[in-house]
Coordinates of N, CA and C in Angstrom, one line a residue:
X2 N 115.8 125.7 112.9 CA 114.7 125.3 112.0 C 115.2 124.5 110.8
X3 N 114.5 123.4 110.5 CA 114.8 122.6 109.4 C 114.0 123.1 108.2
X4 N 114.6 122.8 107.0 CA 113.8 123.0 105.7 C 113.9 121.6 105.0
X5 N 112.7 121.2 104.5 CA 112.6 120.0 103.7 C 112.5 120.5 102.2
X6 N 113.3 120.0 101.3 CA 113.3 120.4 99.9 C 113.1 119.2 99.0
X7 N 112.1 119.2 98.2 CA 111.9 118.1 97.3 C 112.6 118.3 96.0
X8 N 113.3 117.3 95.5 CA 113.9 117.4 94.1 C 113.5 116.2 93.3
X9 N 113.3 116.4 92.0 CA 112.9 115.4 91.1 C 113.9 115.1 90.0
X10 N 114.1 113.9 89.7 CA 115.0 113.5 88.5 C 114.2 113.5 87.3
X11 N 114.6 114.3 86.3 CA 113.8 114.5 85.1 C 114.8 114.4 83.9
X12 N 114.2 114.3 82.7 CA 115.0 114.4 81.5 C 115.6 115.8 81.4
X13 N 116.9 115.9 81.1 CA 117.6 117.2 81.1 C 116.9 118.1 80.1
X14 N 116.8 119.4 80.5 CA 116.0 120.4 79.7 C 116.6 120.6 78.3
X15 N 117.9 120.2 78.1 CA 118.5 120.4 76.8 C 118.2 119.3 75.8
X16 N 117.6 118.2 76.3 CA 117.3 117.0 75.5 C 116.0 117.2 74.8
X17 N 116.0 116.8 73.5 CA 114.7 116.8 72.8 C 114.1 115.4 73.1
X18 N 113.0 115.4 73.7 CA 112.3 114.2 74.1 C 111.6 113.5 72.9
X19 N 111.6 112.2 73.0 CA 110.9 111.4 71.9 C 109.9 110.5 72.5
X20 N 108.8 110.4 71.8 CA 107.7 109.5 72.3 C 108.0 108.1 71.9
X21 N 107.7 107.1 72.8 CA 107.8 105.7 72.5 C 107.0 105.3 71.3
X22 N 107.4 104.3 70.5 CA 106.7 103.9 69.3 C 105.3 103.4 69.7
X23 N 105.1 102.8 70.9 CA 103.8 102.3 71.2 C 102.9 103.4 71.9
X24 N 103.4 104.6 72.0 CA 102.7 105.8 72.5 C 102.3 105.6 74.0
X25 N 103.1 104.9 74.7 CA 102.8 104.7 76.2 C 103.4 105.7 77.0
X26 N 104.4 106.5 76.5 CA 105.1 107.5 77.2 C 106.3 108.0 76.5
X27 N 107.2 108.7 77.2 CA 108.4 109.3 76.7 C 109.5 108.3 76.8
X28 N 110.3 108.2 75.8 CA 111.5 107.3 75.8 C 112.6 108.0 76.6
X29 N 113.0 107.3 77.7 CA 114.1 107.9 78.5 C 115.3 106.9 78.6
X30 N 115.3 105.9 77.7 CA 116.5 105.0 77.6 C 117.7 105.8 77.0
X31 N 118.8 105.7 77.7 CA 120.0 106.3 77.3 C 119.9 107.8 77.1
X32 N 119.1 108.4 77.9 CA 118.8 109.9 77.8 C 119.4 110.5 79.1
X33 N 120.1 111.7 78.9 CA 120.7 112.4 80.0 C 119.6 112.9 81.0
X34 N 119.7 112.6 82.3 CA 118.8 113.0 83.3 C 119.5 114.0 84.2
X35 N 118.7 114.9 84.8 CA 119.3 115.9 85.7 C 118.2 116.3 86.7
X36 N 118.6 117.2 87.6 CA 117.6 117.7 88.6 C 116.6 118.7 87.9
X37 N 115.4 118.6 88.2 CA 114.4 119.6 87.7 C 114.8 121.0 88.0
X38 N 114.9 121.9 87.0 CA 115.4 123.2 87.2 C 114.7 124.0 88.4
X39 N 113.4 123.9 88.5 CA 112.7 124.6 89.6 C 113.1 124.1 90.9
X40 N 113.4 122.8 91.0 CA 113.8 122.2 92.3 C 115.2 122.6 92.6
X41 N 116.1 122.8 91.6 CA 117.4 123.4 91.8 C 117.3 124.7 92.5
X42 N 116.4 125.5 92.0 CA 116.2 126.9 92.6 C 115.7 126.8 94.0
X43 N 114.9 125.8 94.3 CA 114.4 125.5 95.7 C 115.6 125.2 96.6
X44 N 116.5 124.3 96.1 CA 117.6 123.9 96.9 C 118.5 125.2 97.2
X45 N 118.8 125.9 96.2 CA 119.6 127.1 96.3 C 119.0 128.1 97.3
X46 N 117.7 128.3 97.3 CA 117.0 129.2 98.2 C 117.2 128.7 99.7
X47 N 117.0 127.4 99.9 CA 117.1 126.8 101.2 C 118.5 127.0 101.7
X48 N 119.5 126.8 100.9 CA 120.9 126.9 101.2 C 121.2 128.4 101.6
X49 N 120.7 129.3 100.8 CA 120.9 130.7 101.1 C 120.3 131.1 102.5
X50 N 119.1 130.6 102.8 CA 118.5 130.8 104.1 C 119.3 130.3 105.2
X51 N 120.0 129.1 105.0 CA 120.8 128.5 106.0 C 122.1 129.4 106.2
X52 N 122.6 129.9 105.0 CA 123.8 130.8 105.1 C 123.5 132.1 105.9
X53 N 122.3 132.5 105.8 CA 121.9 133.7 106.6 C 121.6 133.5 108.0
X54 N 121.6 132.2 108.4 CA 121.4 131.8 109.8 C 119.9 131.6 110.1
X55 N 119.1 131.6 109.1 CA 117.6 131.4 109.4 C 117.3 129.9 109.6
X56 N 118.0 129.0 108.8 CA 117.8 127.6 108.9 C 119.0 126.9 109.6
X57 N 118.8 125.8 110.2 CA 119.9 125.1 110.8 C 120.3 123.8 110.0
X58 N 119.3 123.4 109.2 CA 119.5 122.1 108.5 C 118.7 122.1 107.2
X59 N 119.2 121.7 106.1 CA 118.5 121.6 104.8 C 118.5 120.1 104.5
X60 N 117.3 119.5 104.4 CA 117.2 118.1 104.0 C 116.5 118.0 102.7
X61 N 117.2 117.3 101.7 CA 116.6 117.1 100.4 C 116.0 115.7 100.3
X62 N 114.9 115.7 99.6 CA 114.1 114.5 99.4 C 113.8 114.2 97.9
X63 N 114.0 113.0 97.5 CA 113.6 112.6 96.2 C 112.8 111.3 96.2
X64 N 111.9 111.1 95.4 CA 111.0 109.9 95.3 C 111.1 109.3 93.9
X65 N 111.5 108.0 93.9 CA 111.6 107.4 92.6 C 112.6 106.2 92.6
X66 N 113.3 106.0 91.5 CA 114.2 104.9 91.3 C 115.5 105.1 92.0
X67 N 116.3 104.1 92.0 CA 117.6 104.1 92.7 C 118.5 105.3 92.2
X68 N 118.4 105.6 90.9 CA 119.3 106.6 90.3 C 119.0 108.0 90.8
X69 N 117.9 108.2 91.5 CA 117.6 109.5 92.1 C 118.7 109.9 93.1
X70 N 119.5 108.9 93.6 CA 120.5 109.2 94.5 C 121.5 110.2 93.9
X71 N 121.7 110.1 92.6 CA 122.6 111.1 91.9 C 122.1 112.5 92.0
X72 N 120.7 112.6 91.9 CA 120.1 113.9 92.0 C 120.3 114.5 93.4
X73 N 120.1 113.6 94.4 CA 120.3 114.0 95.8 C 121.7 114.4 96.1
X74 N 122.7 113.7 95.5 CA 124.1 114.1 95.7 C 124.4 115.4 95.1
X75 N 123.8 115.7 94.0 CA 123.9 117.1 93.4 C 123.4 118.1 94.3
X76 N 122.2 117.9 94.9 CA 121.6 118.8 95.8 C 122.5 119.0 97.0
X77 N 123.1 117.9 97.5 CA 124.0 118.1 98.7 C 125.3 118.8 98.3
X78 N 125.7 118.7 97.0 CA 126.9 119.4 96.6 C 126.6 120.9 96.5
X79 N 125.3 121.3 96.3 CA 124.9 122.7 96.3 C 125.0 123.2 97.7
X80 N 124.7 122.3 98.7 CA 124.8 122.8 100.1 C 123.8 122.2 101.1
X81 N 123.0 121.3 100.6 CA 122.1 120.6 101.5 C 122.9 119.7 102.5
X82 N 122.4 119.5 103.7 CA 123.1 118.7 104.7 C 122.9 117.2 104.6
X83 N 121.8 116.7 104.3 CA 121.6 115.3 104.1 C 120.4 115.0 103.2
X84 N 120.3 113.8 102.7 CA 119.3 113.4 101.8 C 118.5 112.2 102.2
X85 N 117.2 112.2 101.6 CA 116.3 111.1 101.9 C 115.8 110.6 100.5
X86 N 115.9 109.3 100.2 CA 115.4 108.8 99.0 C 114.2 107.8 99.4
X87 N 113.0 108.1 98.8 CA 111.9 107.2 98.9 C 111.9 106.3 97.7
X88 N 112.5 105.1 97.8 CA 112.8 104.3 96.6 C 111.6 103.5 96.1
X89 N 111.2 103.7 94.9 CA 110.1 102.9 94.3 C 110.2 102.9 92.8
X90 N 109.8 101.8 92.2 CA 109.7 101.7 90.7 C 108.4 102.1 90.2
X91 N 107.4 102.4 91.0 CA 106.1 102.7 90.6 C 106.1 104.1 89.9
X92 N 105.1 104.3 89.0 CA 105.0 105.7 88.4 C 104.4 106.6 89.5
X93 N 105.1 107.6 89.9 CA 104.6 108.5 91.0 C 103.9 109.7 90.4
X94 N 102.7 109.9 90.8 CA 101.9 111.0 90.4 C 101.9 112.0 91.6
X95 N 101.5 113.3 91.3 CA 101.6 114.4 92.3 C 101.0 114.0 93.7
X96 N 99.8 113.4 93.7 CA 99.2 113.1 95.0 C 100.1 112.1 95.8
X97 N 100.6 111.1 95.1 CA 101.5 110.2 95.8 C 102.7 110.8 96.4
X98 N 103.3 111.7 95.6 CA 104.5 112.4 96.1 C 104.1 113.3 97.3
X99 N 103.0 114.0 97.2 CA 102.5 114.9 98.3 C 102.3 114.1 99.6
X100 N 101.8 112.9 99.4 CA 101.6 112.0 100.6 C 102.9 111.6 101.2
X101 N 103.9 111.2 100.4 CA 105.2 110.9 100.8 C 105.9 112.0 101.6
X102 N 105.8 113.2 101.0 CA 106.3 114.4 101.6 C 105.7 114.7 103.0
X103 N 104.3 114.5 103.0 CA 103.6 114.7 104.3 C 104.1 113.8 105.3
X104 N 104.3 112.5 105.0 CA 104.8 111.5 105.9 C 106.2 111.9 106.4
X105 N 107.0 112.4 105.5 CA 108.4 112.8 105.9 C 108.4 114.0 106.8
X106 N 107.4 114.9 106.4 CA 107.3 116.2 107.2 C 106.9 115.8 108.6
X107 N 106.0 114.9 108.8 CA 105.6 114.4 110.1 C 106.7 113.8 110.9
X108 N 107.6 113.2 110.2 CA 108.8 112.5 110.8 C 109.9 113.5 111.2
X109 N 110.1 114.5 110.2 CA 111.3 115.4 110.4 C 110.9 116.7 111.1
X110 N 109.6 117.1 111.1 CA 109.1 118.3 111.7 C 109.8 119.5 111.2
X111 N 109.9 119.8 109.9 CA 110.5 121.0 109.4 C 109.7 122.2 109.6
X112 N 110.3 123.4 109.6 CA 109.6 124.6 109.7 C 109.2 125.2 108.3
X113 N 109.8 124.6 107.3 CA 109.6 125.1 105.9 C 109.7 123.9 105.0
X114 N 108.8 123.9 104.0 CA 109.0 122.9 102.9 C 109.1 123.7 101.6
X115 N 110.1 123.5 100.9 CA 110.3 124.3 99.6 C 110.3 123.3 98.5
X116 N 109.5 123.5 97.5 CA 109.5 122.7 96.3 C 109.5 123.5 95.0
X117 N 109.9 123.0 93.9 CA 109.8 123.7 92.6 C 108.3 123.8 92.3
X118 N 107.9 124.9 91.6 CA 106.5 125.1 91.3 C 105.9 124.0 90.4
X119 N 106.8 123.4 89.5 CA 106.4 122.3 88.7 C 107.6 121.6 88.2
X120 N 107.3 120.4 87.7 CA 108.4 119.6 87.0 C 108.3 119.8 85.5
X121 N 109.5 119.8 84.8 CA 109.4 120.1 83.4 C 109.0 118.9 82.6
X122 N 108.8 117.7 83.3 CA 108.4 116.5 82.5 C 106.9 116.4 82.4
X123 N 106.2 116.5 83.5 CA 104.7 116.4 83.5 C 104.0 117.8 83.6
X124 N 104.7 118.8 84.0 CA 104.2 120.2 84.1 C 102.9 120.2 84.9
X125 N 102.8 119.4 86.0 CA 101.5 119.3 86.7 C 101.3 120.5 87.6
X126 N 102.3 121.0 88.3 CA 102.1 122.2 89.2 C 101.1 121.8 90.2
X127 N 101.2 120.7 90.9 CA 100.2 120.3 91.9 C 100.8 119.8 93.2
X128 N 102.0 119.3 93.3 CA 102.6 118.7 94.5 C 102.6 119.6 95.7
X129 N 103.1 120.8 95.5 CA 103.2 121.8 96.6 C 101.8 122.1 97.2
X130 N 100.9 122.3 96.3 CA 99.5 122.7 96.8 C 98.9 121.5 97.5
X131 N 99.0 120.3 96.9 CA 98.5 119.1 97.6 C 99.1 118.9 99.0
X132 N 100.4 119.1 99.1 CA 101.1 118.9 100.3 C 100.5 119.9 101.4
X133 N 100.4 121.1 101.0 CA 99.8 122.1 101.9 C 98.4 121.8 102.4
X134 N 97.6 121.2 101.5 CA 96.3 120.8 101.8 C 96.3 119.6 102.8
X135 N 97.2 118.6 102.5 CA 97.2 117.4 103.4 C 97.8 117.8 104.8
X136 N 98.7 118.7 104.8 CA 99.3 119.1 106.1 C 98.5 120.2 106.8
X137 N 97.6 120.8 106.1 CA 96.9 121.9 106.6 C 97.8 123.1 107.0
X138 N 98.8 123.4 106.1 CA 99.7 124.4 106.3 C 99.4 125.6 105.3
X139 N 99.8 126.8 105.7 CA 99.7 127.9 104.7 C 100.7 127.7 103.5
X140 N 100.4 128.2 102.4 CA 101.3 128.0 101.2 C 101.4 129.3 100.4
X141 N 102.5 129.5 99.7 CA 102.8 130.6 98.8 C 103.4 130.0 97.6
X142 N 102.7 130.1 96.4 CA 103.2 129.5 95.2 C 103.9 130.6 94.3
X143 N 104.7 130.1 93.4 CA 105.3 131.0 92.4 C 106.2 132.1 93.1
X144 N 106.9 131.7 94.1 CA 107.7 132.7 94.8 C 108.8 133.3 94.0
X145 N 108.9 134.6 94.0 CA 110.0 135.3 93.3 C 111.0 136.0 94.4
X146 N 110.5 136.0 95.7 CA 111.4 136.5 96.7 C 110.9 135.9 98.0
X147 N 111.8 135.5 98.9 CA 111.5 134.9 100.2 C 112.3 135.6 101.3
X148 N 111.6 136.1 102.3 CA 112.3 136.7 103.4 C 111.7 136.1 104.7
X149 N 112.6 136.0 105.7 CA 112.1 135.5 107.0 C 112.2 136.6 108.1
X150 N 111.1 136.8 108.8 CA 111.1 137.8 109.9 C 110.1 137.5 111.0
X151 N 110.6 137.6 112.2 CA 109.7 137.4 113.4 C 108.9 136.1 113.3
X152 N 109.6 135.1 112.9 CA 108.9 133.8 112.9 C 107.9 133.6 111.8
X153 N 108.0 134.5 110.8 CA 107.1 134.4 109.7 C 107.9 134.4 108.4
X154 N 107.2 133.9 107.3 CA 107.9 134.0 106.0 C 107.1 135.1 105.1
X155 N 107.9 136.0 104.6 CA 107.3 137.0 103.7 C 107.7 136.6 102.3
X156 N 106.7 136.3 101.5 CA 106.9 135.7 100.2 C 106.3 136.6 99.1
X157 N 107.1 137.1 98.2 CA 106.6 137.9 97.1 C 106.4 136.9 95.9
X158 N 105.2 136.9 95.4 CA 104.8 135.9 94.3 C 104.3 136.6 93.1
X159 N 104.5 136.0 92.0 CA 104.1 136.6 90.7 C 102.6 136.2 90.4
X160 N 101.8 137.2 90.2 CA 100.4 137.0 89.8 C 100.1 137.7 88.5
X161 N 99.0 137.5 87.9 CA 98.7 138.1 86.6 C 98.8 139.6 86.6
X162 N 98.4 140.3 87.7 CA 98.4 141.7 87.7 C 99.7 142.3 88.2
X163 N 100.7 141.5 88.5 CA 102.0 142.1 89.0 C 102.6 141.2 90.1
X164 N 102.8 141.8 91.3 CA 103.4 141.1 92.4 C 102.4 141.1 93.6
X165 N 102.5 140.1 94.4 CA 101.7 140.0 95.6 C 102.6 139.5 96.7
X166 N 102.5 140.1 97.9 CA 103.3 139.7 99.0 C 102.4 139.0 100.1
X167 N 102.8 137.8 100.5 CA 102.0 137.1 101.5 C 102.9 137.0 102.8
X168 N 102.2 137.0 103.9 CA 102.9 136.7 105.2 C 102.4 135.4 105.7
X169 N 103.3 134.4 105.9 CA 102.9 133.1 106.3 C 103.4 132.8 107.7
X170 N 102.5 132.1 108.4 CA 102.9 131.6 109.7 C 103.6 130.2 109.4
X171 N 104.6 129.9 110.2 CA 105.3 128.6 110.0 C 104.8 127.5 110.9
X172 N 104.8 126.3 110.4 CA 105.4 125.8 109.2 C 104.6 126.1 108.0
X173 N 105.2 126.2 106.8 CA 104.5 126.6 105.6 C 105.2 125.9 104.4
X174 N 104.5 125.9 103.3 CA 104.9 125.4 102.0 C 105.1 126.5 101.0
X175 N 106.3 126.5 100.4 CA 106.6 127.5 99.3 C 107.0 126.8 98.1
X176 N 106.5 127.3 96.9 CA 106.9 126.7 95.6 C 107.6 127.8 94.9
X177 N 108.7 127.5 94.2 CA 109.7 128.5 93.7 C 109.4 128.7 92.2
X178 N 109.6 130.0 91.8 CA 109.5 130.4 90.4 C 110.9 130.7 89.9
X179 N 111.0 130.9 88.6 CA 112.3 131.1 87.9 C 113.1 132.3 88.4
X180 N 112.4 133.4 88.8 CA 113.1 134.6 89.1 C 113.5 134.7 90.6
X181 N 113.3 133.6 91.3 CA 113.7 133.7 92.8 C 115.2 133.8 93.0
X182 N 116.0 133.0 92.2 CA 117.4 133.1 92.3 C 118.1 132.4 91.1
X183 N 119.4 132.4 91.1 CA 120.1 131.7 90.1 C 121.0 130.7 90.8
X184 N 120.8 129.4 90.7 CA 121.6 128.4 91.4 C 123.0 128.5 91.2
X185 N 123.8 128.3 92.2 CA 125.3 128.4 92.1 C 125.9 127.2 91.3
X186 N 127.1 127.4 90.8 CA 127.8 126.4 90.1 C 128.3 125.4 91.1
X187 N 128.1 124.1 90.8 CA 128.6 123.1 91.8 C 130.1 122.8 91.5
X188 N 130.9 123.0 92.5 CA 132.3 122.8 92.4 C 132.7 121.3 92.7
X189 N 133.9 120.9 92.1 CA 134.3 119.5 92.4 C 134.6 119.2 93.8
X190 N 135.2 120.1 94.6 CA 135.4 119.8 96.1 C 134.0 119.6 96.8
X191 N 133.0 120.3 96.4 CA 131.7 120.1 97.0 C 131.0 118.8 96.6
X192 N 131.3 118.4 95.3 CA 130.8 117.1 94.8 C 131.4 116.0 95.6
X193 N 132.7 116.1 95.9 CA 133.4 115.1 96.7 C 132.9 115.1 98.1
X194 N 132.6 116.2 98.7 CA 132.1 116.3 100.1 C 130.7 115.7 100.1
X195 N 129.9 115.9 99.1 CA 128.5 115.4 99.1 C 128.5 113.9 99.1
X196 N 129.5 113.2 98.6 CA 129.6 111.7 98.6 C 129.6 111.2 100.1
X197 N 130.1 112.0 101.0 CA 130.2 111.5 102.4 C 129.0 111.9 103.3
X198 N 128.1 112.7 102.7 CA 126.9 113.2 103.5 C 125.9 112.0 103.6
X199 N 125.1 112.1 104.7 CA 124.2 111.1 105.0 C 123.0 111.0 104.0
X200 N 122.7 109.8 103.6 CA 121.6 109.6 102.6 C 120.8 108.4 103.1
X201 N 119.6 108.6 103.6 CA 118.7 107.6 104.1 C 117.8 107.1 103.0
X202 N 117.5 105.8 103.0 CA 116.6 105.2 102.0 C 115.4 104.6 102.6
X203 N 114.2 104.9 102.2 CA 113.0 104.3 102.7 C 112.2 103.8 101.5
X204 N 111.2 102.9 101.8 CA 110.3 102.5 100.8 C 108.9 103.2 101.2
X205 N 108.0 103.3 100.2 CA 106.7 104.0 100.5 C 106.0 103.2 101.7
X206 N 106.1 101.9 101.7 CA 105.4 101.2 102.7 C 106.0 101.4 104.1
X207 N 107.3 101.8 104.2 CA 107.9 102.2 105.5 C 107.2 103.4 106.0
X208 N 106.7 104.3 105.1 CA 106.1 105.5 105.6 C 104.6 105.4 105.6
X209 N 104.1 104.2 105.3 CA 102.6 103.9 105.3 C 101.8 104.6 104.2
X210 N 102.5 104.8 103.1 CA 101.8 105.5 102.0 C 101.6 104.6 100.8
X211 N 100.4 104.6 100.2 CA 100.0 103.9 99.0 C 100.3 104.8 97.8
X212 N 101.2 104.4 97.0 CA 101.6 105.2 95.8 C 101.0 104.7 94.5
X213 N 100.0 103.8 94.5 CA 99.5 103.3 93.3 C 98.9 104.5 92.5
X214 N 99.1 104.5 91.1 CA 98.6 105.6 90.3 C 97.1 105.7 90.4
X215 N 96.5 106.9 90.4 CA 95.1 107.1 90.4 C 94.6 107.5 89.0
X216 N 95.6 107.9 88.2 CA 95.2 108.4 86.8 C 96.0 107.5 85.8
X217 N 95.3 107.1 84.8 CA 95.8 106.2 83.8 C 96.1 107.0 82.5
X218 N 97.3 106.9 82.0 CA 97.7 107.5 80.7 C 97.2 106.6 79.6
X219 N 96.4 107.2 78.7 CA 95.8 106.4 77.6 C 96.8 106.4 76.4
X220 N 97.3 107.6 76.1 CA 98.2 107.7 75.0 C 99.0 109.0 75.1
X221 N 100.3 108.9 74.6 CA 101.1 110.0 74.5 C 101.5 110.2 73.1
X222 N 101.4 111.4 72.5 CA 101.7 111.6 71.1 C 102.3 112.9 70.9
X223 N 103.2 113.1 69.9 CA 103.8 114.3 69.6 C 102.8 115.3 69.0
X224 N 103.0 116.6 69.2 CA 102.1 117.5 68.5 C 102.2 117.5 67.0
X225 N 101.1 117.7 66.2 CA 101.3 117.7 64.8 C 102.3 118.7 64.2
X226 N 102.9 118.3 63.2 CA 103.9 119.2 62.6 C 103.2 120.4 62.0
X227 N 103.9 121.6 62.2 CA 103.3 122.8 61.8 C 103.5 123.0 60.3
X228 N 102.4 123.3 59.6 CA 102.5 123.5 58.1 C 103.2 124.8 57.8
X229 N 103.7 124.9 56.6 CA 104.5 126.1 56.2 C 103.5 127.2 56.0
X230 N 104.0 128.4 56.2 CA 103.2 129.6 55.9 C 103.1 129.9 54.4
X231 N 102.1 130.8 54.1 CA 102.0 131.2 52.7 C 101.9 132.7 52.6
X232 N 102.1 133.3 51.4 CA 102.0 134.7 51.2 C 100.7 134.9 50.4
X233 N 100.0 136.0 50.8 CA 98.8 136.4 50.0 C 99.0 137.7 49.3
X234 N 98.2 137.9 48.3 CA 98.4 139.1 47.4 C 98.0 140.4 48.1
X235 N 96.9 140.3 48.8 CA 96.3 141.5 49.4 C 95.5 141.2 50.6
X236 N 94.9 142.3 51.2 CA 94.1 142.1 52.4 C 92.9 141.3 52.2
X237 N 92.3 141.5 51.0 CA 91.1 140.7 50.7 C 91.3 139.2 50.7
X238 N 92.5 138.8 50.2 CA 92.8 137.4 50.1 C 93.1 136.9 51.5
X239 N 93.7 137.7 52.3 CA 94.0 137.3 53.7 C 92.7 137.1 54.5
X240 N 91.8 138.1 54.4 CA 90.5 137.9 55.1 C 89.8 136.7 54.6
X241 N 89.8 136.4 53.3 CA 89.1 135.3 52.7 C 89.7 134.0 53.3
X242 N 91.0 133.9 53.4 CA 91.6 132.6 54.0 C 91.4 132.5 55.5
X243 N 91.4 133.6 56.2 CA 91.1 133.5 57.6 C 89.7 133.1 57.9
X244 N 88.8 133.5 57.0 CA 87.4 133.3 57.2 C 87.0 131.9 56.7
X245 N 87.5 131.5 55.5 CA 87.0 130.2 54.9 C 87.9 129.0 55.1
X246 N 89.2 129.3 55.3 CA 90.1 128.1 55.5 C 90.5 128.0 57.0
X247 N 91.0 129.0 57.6 CA 91.4 128.9 59.0 C 90.1 129.0 59.9
X248 N 89.1 129.6 59.5 CA 87.8 129.8 60.2 C 88.0 130.4 61.6
X249 N 88.8 131.4 61.6 CA 89.1 132.1 62.9 C 88.3 133.5 63.0
X250 N 87.7 133.9 61.9 CA 86.8 135.1 61.9 C 85.5 134.8 61.2

């Protein structure tokens, strides 16, 4: 059984992002980029399932600019078998990525698609759900534990009231949460091996997918700076300020 894992190239989580002066978006010029942390967890989980003998092949997919090849090589250094880049300079929104993944799923016929629950740049949390809807596959989001048994996936997911376990028929879509696993450290020998692994490149039109944005960003701005706190003399003064200045009571 194959697994298809989507990985996204994002601004590294340690970098403090800055808004462009014209407020059209985030400035990524000369900024360190890396794999989306939730996607790294997805790759690790797929590789662990392969090591258990559940999967026979792990295919990583990235959609975006040419530099996404670096992200795919990192995923292959973790343990993925081969990579696919859907190369485009268009701004890719979740629906477009879901359509691209659906086209690749039709082509590769995986038994499992694993994606990070969200990307740390846009925080949309939509791609996995949209893919499941387009493919008409069962889905389990926010997975904190994944087990395979009798041709089914048992997924423990985090919900507001605690934990919920779902039994999915395959093929299925799973989105990963932080507590699912801790990705392994990528060693230099594996980085060198990853350079020799197969990496195929397609264009969206090769897959018959229109990736034009459906949503227009009007303005991006930083949140207002938080004002300094103040001390009050007594409870009466606190209540007065909460009522008349903050207007929260």
